[in-house]
Short mmCIF file of C-alpha atoms in Angstrom, two decimals:
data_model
loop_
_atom_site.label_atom_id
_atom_site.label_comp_id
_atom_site.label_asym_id
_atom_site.label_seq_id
_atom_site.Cartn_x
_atom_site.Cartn_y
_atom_site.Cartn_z
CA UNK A 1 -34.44 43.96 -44.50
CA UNK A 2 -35.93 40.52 -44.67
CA UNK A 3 -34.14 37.83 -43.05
CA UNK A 4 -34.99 34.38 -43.85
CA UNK A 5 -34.03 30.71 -42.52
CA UNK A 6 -30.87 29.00 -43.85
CA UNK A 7 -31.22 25.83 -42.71
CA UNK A 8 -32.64 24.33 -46.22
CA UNK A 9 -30.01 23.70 -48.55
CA UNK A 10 -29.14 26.27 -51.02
CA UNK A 11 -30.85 26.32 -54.61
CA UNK A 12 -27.52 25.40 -56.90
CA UNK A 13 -27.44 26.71 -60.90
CA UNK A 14 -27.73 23.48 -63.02
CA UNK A 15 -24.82 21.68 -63.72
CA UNK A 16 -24.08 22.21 -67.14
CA UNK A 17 -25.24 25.69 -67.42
CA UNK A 18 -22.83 26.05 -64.47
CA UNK A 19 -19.88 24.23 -66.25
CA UNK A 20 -20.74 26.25 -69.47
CA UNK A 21 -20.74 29.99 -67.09
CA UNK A 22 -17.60 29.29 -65.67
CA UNK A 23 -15.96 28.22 -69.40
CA UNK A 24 -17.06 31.50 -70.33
CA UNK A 25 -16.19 33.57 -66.95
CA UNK A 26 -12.64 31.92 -67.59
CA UNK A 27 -11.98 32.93 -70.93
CA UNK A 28 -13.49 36.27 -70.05
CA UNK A 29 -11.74 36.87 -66.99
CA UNK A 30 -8.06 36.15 -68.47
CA UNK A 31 -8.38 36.82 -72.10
CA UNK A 32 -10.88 39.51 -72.70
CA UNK A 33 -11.26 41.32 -69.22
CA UNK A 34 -8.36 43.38 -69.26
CA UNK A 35 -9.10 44.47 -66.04
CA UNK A 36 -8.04 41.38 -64.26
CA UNK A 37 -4.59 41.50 -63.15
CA UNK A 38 -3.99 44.69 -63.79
CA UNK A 39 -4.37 48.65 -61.66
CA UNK A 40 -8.23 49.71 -62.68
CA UNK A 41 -10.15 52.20 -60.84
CA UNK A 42 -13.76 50.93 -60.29
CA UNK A 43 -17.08 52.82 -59.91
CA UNK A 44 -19.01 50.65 -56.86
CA UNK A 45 -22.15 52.23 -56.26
CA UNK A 46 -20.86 55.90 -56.82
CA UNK A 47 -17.86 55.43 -54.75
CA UNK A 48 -14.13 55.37 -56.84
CA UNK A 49 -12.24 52.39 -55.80
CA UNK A 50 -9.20 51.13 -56.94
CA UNK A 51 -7.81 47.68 -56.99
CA UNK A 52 -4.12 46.87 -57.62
CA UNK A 53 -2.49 43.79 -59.51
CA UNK A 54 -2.64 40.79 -57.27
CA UNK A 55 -5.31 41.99 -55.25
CA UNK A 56 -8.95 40.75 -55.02
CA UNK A 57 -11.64 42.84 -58.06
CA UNK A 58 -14.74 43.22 -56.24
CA UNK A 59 -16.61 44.01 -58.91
CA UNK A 60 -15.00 41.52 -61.80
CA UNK A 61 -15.53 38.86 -59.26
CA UNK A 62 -18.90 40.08 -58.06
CA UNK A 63 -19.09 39.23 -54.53
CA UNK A 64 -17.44 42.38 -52.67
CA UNK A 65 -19.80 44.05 -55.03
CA UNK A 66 -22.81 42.39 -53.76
CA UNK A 67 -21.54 42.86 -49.91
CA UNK A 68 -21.72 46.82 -50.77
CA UNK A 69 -25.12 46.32 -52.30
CA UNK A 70 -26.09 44.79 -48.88
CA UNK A 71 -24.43 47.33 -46.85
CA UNK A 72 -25.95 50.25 -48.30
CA UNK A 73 -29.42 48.92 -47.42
CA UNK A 74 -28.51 48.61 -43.49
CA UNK A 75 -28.68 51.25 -40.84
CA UNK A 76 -25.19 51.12 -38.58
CA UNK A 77 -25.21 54.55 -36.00
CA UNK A 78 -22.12 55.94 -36.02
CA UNK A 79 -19.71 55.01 -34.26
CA UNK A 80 -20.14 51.02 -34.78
CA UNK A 81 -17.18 48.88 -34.37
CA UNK A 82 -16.90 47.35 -37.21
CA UNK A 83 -13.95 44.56 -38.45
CA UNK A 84 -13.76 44.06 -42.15
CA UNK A 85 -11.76 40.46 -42.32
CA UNK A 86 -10.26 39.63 -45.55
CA UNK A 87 -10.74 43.34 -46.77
CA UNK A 88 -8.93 43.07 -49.90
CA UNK A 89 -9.74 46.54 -52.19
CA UNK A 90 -11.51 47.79 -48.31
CA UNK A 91 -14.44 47.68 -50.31
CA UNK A 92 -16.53 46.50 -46.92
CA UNK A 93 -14.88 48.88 -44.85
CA UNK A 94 -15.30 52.03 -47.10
CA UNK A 95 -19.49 51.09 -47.10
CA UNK A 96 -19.09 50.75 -43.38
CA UNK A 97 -17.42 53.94 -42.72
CA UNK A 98 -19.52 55.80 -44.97
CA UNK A 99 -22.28 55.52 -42.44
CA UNK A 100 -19.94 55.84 -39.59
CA UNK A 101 -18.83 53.11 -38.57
CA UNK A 102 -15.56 52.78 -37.07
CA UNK A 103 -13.60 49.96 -38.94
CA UNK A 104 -10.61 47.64 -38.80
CA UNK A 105 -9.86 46.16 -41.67
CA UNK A 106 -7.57 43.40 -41.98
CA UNK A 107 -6.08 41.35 -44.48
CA UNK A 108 -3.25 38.73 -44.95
CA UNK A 109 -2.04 40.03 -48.10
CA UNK A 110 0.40 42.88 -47.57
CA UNK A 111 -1.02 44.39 -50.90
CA UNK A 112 -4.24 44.19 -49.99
CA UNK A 113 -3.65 46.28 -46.95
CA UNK A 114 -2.21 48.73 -48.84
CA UNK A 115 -5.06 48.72 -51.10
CA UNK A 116 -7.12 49.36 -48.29
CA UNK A 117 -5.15 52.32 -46.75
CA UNK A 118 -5.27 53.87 -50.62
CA UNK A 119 -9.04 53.62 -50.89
CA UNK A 120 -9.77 54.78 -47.28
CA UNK A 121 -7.93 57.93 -48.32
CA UNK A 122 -9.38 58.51 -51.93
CA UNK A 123 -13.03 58.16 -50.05
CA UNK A 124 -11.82 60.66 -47.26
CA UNK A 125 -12.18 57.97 -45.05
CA UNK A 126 -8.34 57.19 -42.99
CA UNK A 127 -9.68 58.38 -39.60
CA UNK A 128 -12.72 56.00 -39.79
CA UNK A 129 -10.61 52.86 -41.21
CA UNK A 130 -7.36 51.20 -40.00
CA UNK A 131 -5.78 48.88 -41.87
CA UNK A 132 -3.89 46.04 -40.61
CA UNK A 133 -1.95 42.94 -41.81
CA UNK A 134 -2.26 39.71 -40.15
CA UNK A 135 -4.24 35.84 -40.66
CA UNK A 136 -7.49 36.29 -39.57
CA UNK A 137 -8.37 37.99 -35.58
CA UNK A 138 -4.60 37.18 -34.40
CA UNK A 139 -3.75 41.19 -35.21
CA UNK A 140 -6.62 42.31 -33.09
CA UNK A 141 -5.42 42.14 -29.33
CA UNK A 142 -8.56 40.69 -28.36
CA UNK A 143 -11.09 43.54 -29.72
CA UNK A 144 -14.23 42.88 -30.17
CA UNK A 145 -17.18 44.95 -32.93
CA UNK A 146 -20.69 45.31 -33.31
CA UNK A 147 -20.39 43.55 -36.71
CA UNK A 148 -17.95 41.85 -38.56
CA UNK A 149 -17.90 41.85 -42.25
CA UNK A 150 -16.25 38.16 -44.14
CA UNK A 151 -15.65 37.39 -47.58
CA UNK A 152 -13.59 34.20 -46.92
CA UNK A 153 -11.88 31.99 -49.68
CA UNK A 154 -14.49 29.84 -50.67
CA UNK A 155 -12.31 26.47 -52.04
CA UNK A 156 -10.21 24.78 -49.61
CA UNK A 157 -6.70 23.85 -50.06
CA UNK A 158 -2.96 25.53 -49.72
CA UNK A 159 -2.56 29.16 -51.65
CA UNK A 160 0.40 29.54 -54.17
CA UNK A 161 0.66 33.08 -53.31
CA UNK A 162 -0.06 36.22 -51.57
CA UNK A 163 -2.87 36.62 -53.97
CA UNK A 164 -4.60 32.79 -53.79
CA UNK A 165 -5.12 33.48 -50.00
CA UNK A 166 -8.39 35.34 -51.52
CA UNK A 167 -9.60 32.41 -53.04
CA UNK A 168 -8.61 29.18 -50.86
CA UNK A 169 -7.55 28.28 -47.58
CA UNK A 170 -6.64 24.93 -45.58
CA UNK A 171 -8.18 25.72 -42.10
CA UNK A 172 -10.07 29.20 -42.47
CA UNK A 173 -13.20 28.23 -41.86
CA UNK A 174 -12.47 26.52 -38.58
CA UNK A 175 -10.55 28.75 -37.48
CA UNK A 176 -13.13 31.90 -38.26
CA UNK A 177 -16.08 29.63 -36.93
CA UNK A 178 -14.23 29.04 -33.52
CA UNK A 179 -12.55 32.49 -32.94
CA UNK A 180 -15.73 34.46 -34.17
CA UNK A 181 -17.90 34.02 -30.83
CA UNK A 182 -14.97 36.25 -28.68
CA UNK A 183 -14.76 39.18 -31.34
CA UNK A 184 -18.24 39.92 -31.06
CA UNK A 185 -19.47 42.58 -28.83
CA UNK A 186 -23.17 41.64 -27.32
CA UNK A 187 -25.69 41.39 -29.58
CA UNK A 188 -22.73 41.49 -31.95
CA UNK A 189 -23.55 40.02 -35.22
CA UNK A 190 -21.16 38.72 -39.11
CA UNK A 191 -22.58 39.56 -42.14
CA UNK A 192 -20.76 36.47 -44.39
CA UNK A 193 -21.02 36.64 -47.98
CA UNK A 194 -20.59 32.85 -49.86
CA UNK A 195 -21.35 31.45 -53.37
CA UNK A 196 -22.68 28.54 -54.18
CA UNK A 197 -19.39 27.74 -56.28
CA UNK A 198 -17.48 26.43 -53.72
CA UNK A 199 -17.24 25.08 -50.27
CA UNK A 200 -19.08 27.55 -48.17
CA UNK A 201 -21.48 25.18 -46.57
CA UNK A 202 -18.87 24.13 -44.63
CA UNK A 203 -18.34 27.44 -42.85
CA UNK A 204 -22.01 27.95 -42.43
CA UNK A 205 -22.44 23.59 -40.82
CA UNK A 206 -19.23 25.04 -38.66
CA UNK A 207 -20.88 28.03 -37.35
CA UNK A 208 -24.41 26.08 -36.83
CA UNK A 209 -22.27 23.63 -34.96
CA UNK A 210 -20.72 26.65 -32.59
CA UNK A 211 -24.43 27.15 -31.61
CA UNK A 212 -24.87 30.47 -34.30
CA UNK A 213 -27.65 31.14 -35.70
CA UNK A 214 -27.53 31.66 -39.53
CA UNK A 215 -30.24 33.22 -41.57
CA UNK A 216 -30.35 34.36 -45.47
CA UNK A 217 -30.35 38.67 -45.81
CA UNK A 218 -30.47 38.87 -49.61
CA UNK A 219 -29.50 36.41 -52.47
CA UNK A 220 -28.65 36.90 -55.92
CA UNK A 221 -28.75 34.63 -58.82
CA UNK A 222 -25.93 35.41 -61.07
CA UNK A 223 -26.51 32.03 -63.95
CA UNK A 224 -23.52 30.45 -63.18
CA UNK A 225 -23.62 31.05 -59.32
CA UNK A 226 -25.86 32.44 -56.53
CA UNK A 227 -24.42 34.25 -53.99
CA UNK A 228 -25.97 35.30 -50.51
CA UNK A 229 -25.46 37.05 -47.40
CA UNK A 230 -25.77 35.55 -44.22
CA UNK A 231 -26.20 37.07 -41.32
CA UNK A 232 -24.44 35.21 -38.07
CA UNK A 233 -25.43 35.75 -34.31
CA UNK A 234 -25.00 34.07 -30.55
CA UNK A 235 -27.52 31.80 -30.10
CA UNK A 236 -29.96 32.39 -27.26
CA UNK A 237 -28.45 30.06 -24.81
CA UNK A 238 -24.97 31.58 -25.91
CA UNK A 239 -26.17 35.26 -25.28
CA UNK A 240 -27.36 33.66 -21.41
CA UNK A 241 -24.82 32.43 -21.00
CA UNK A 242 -22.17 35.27 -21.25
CA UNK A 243 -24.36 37.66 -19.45
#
């Protein structure tokens, strides 16, 4: 797959077709969409994957979607350690382990956990993926993976709920672009999946900052948004460093 530099700034829809999209995605997603909110069993690239109320949609909100879309176009050998953070439906970890990959998936919602445990056994899939609950790597006892997976809130500020951890956060991204670095095994590398509505070039300036390197794997212009996946590794000097 082609990687490409990220250090330009990201092409952003224009401003009032953007305003007018997300008018429409609004009305859509709570009026007409009677999916959102509610138990539905998705279709995701031939797999079955249900999503319970309060619980990240994947596929209504398009970016675990696009993460799958990604995944199925990479080679992992079996085996792989693999940590799916922010899981949600387990829609990362189920595209992981179904190359085998071995997979932790973790997820501050309680729900979403559950959610995860459900579609790892729908997909045949419990002895490839654990589930676990906790706020971002403090569940994982210091493991570290080959890759690690991150659909992270993209707008910052304090959740209301269980549920509105998926969508903002007060000090994720510092906290992710700090703690990354000792969950990665060498040559360890994130896959990081952002849209341009919100604040995700935060996350990527913190990462640069921590001496990653950032590069583009595949983008997709949806109107109202364009979201991309990044792919995040040691720098050089890092990679010395530690070996």
């Amino acid at each position: 797959m082609q990687l490409t530099s990220s250090t330009a700034k990201r092409g952003r829809p224009h401003s009032l077709l953007r305003t007018l999209a997300r008018i429409w995605l609004t009305f859509r997603y709570q009026i007409v969409d009677r999916r959102h909110g509610r138990l539905v069993l998705e279709s995701v690239h031939g797999m079955p994957l249900i999503v319970l109320p309060g619980v990240f949609n994947p596929v209504l909100f398009r970016t675990g979607n696009f993460m799958a879309e990604v995944l199925t176009g990479l080679e992992l050998p079996p085996g792989t350690r693999v940590l799916d953070m922010g899981t949600g439906s387990g829609i990362g970890a189920i595209f992981a382990a179904r190359q085998g990959a071995l997979v932790t998936a973790v997820d501050i919602n309680p729900e979403a956990v559950r959610n995860a445990q459900i579609n790892a056994l729908l997909n045949d899939m419990a002895q490839q993926i654990t589930a676990v609950e906790g706020d971002l790597f403090s569940p994982l006892s210091g493991g570290r993976f080959d890759l690690v997976l991150f659909n992270p809130p993209f707008y910052r500020g304090r959740p209301r709920n269980e549920p509105g951890y998926a969508w903002r956060g007060e000090d994720v991204f510092e906290r992710f672009a700090s703690e990354l670095a000792s969950s990665l095994l060498p040559g360890g590398r994130c896959l990081i999946v952002l849209s341009t509505d919100g604040d995700g070039d935060q996350l990527l300036a913190l990462l640069e900052q921590a001496s990653f390197d950032v590069r583009t794997v595949s983008s997709k212009n949806l109107i109202n948004e364009i979201l991309t996946v990044y792919e995040v590794k040691q720098g050089s000097r890092e990679l010395e460093a530690s070996s």
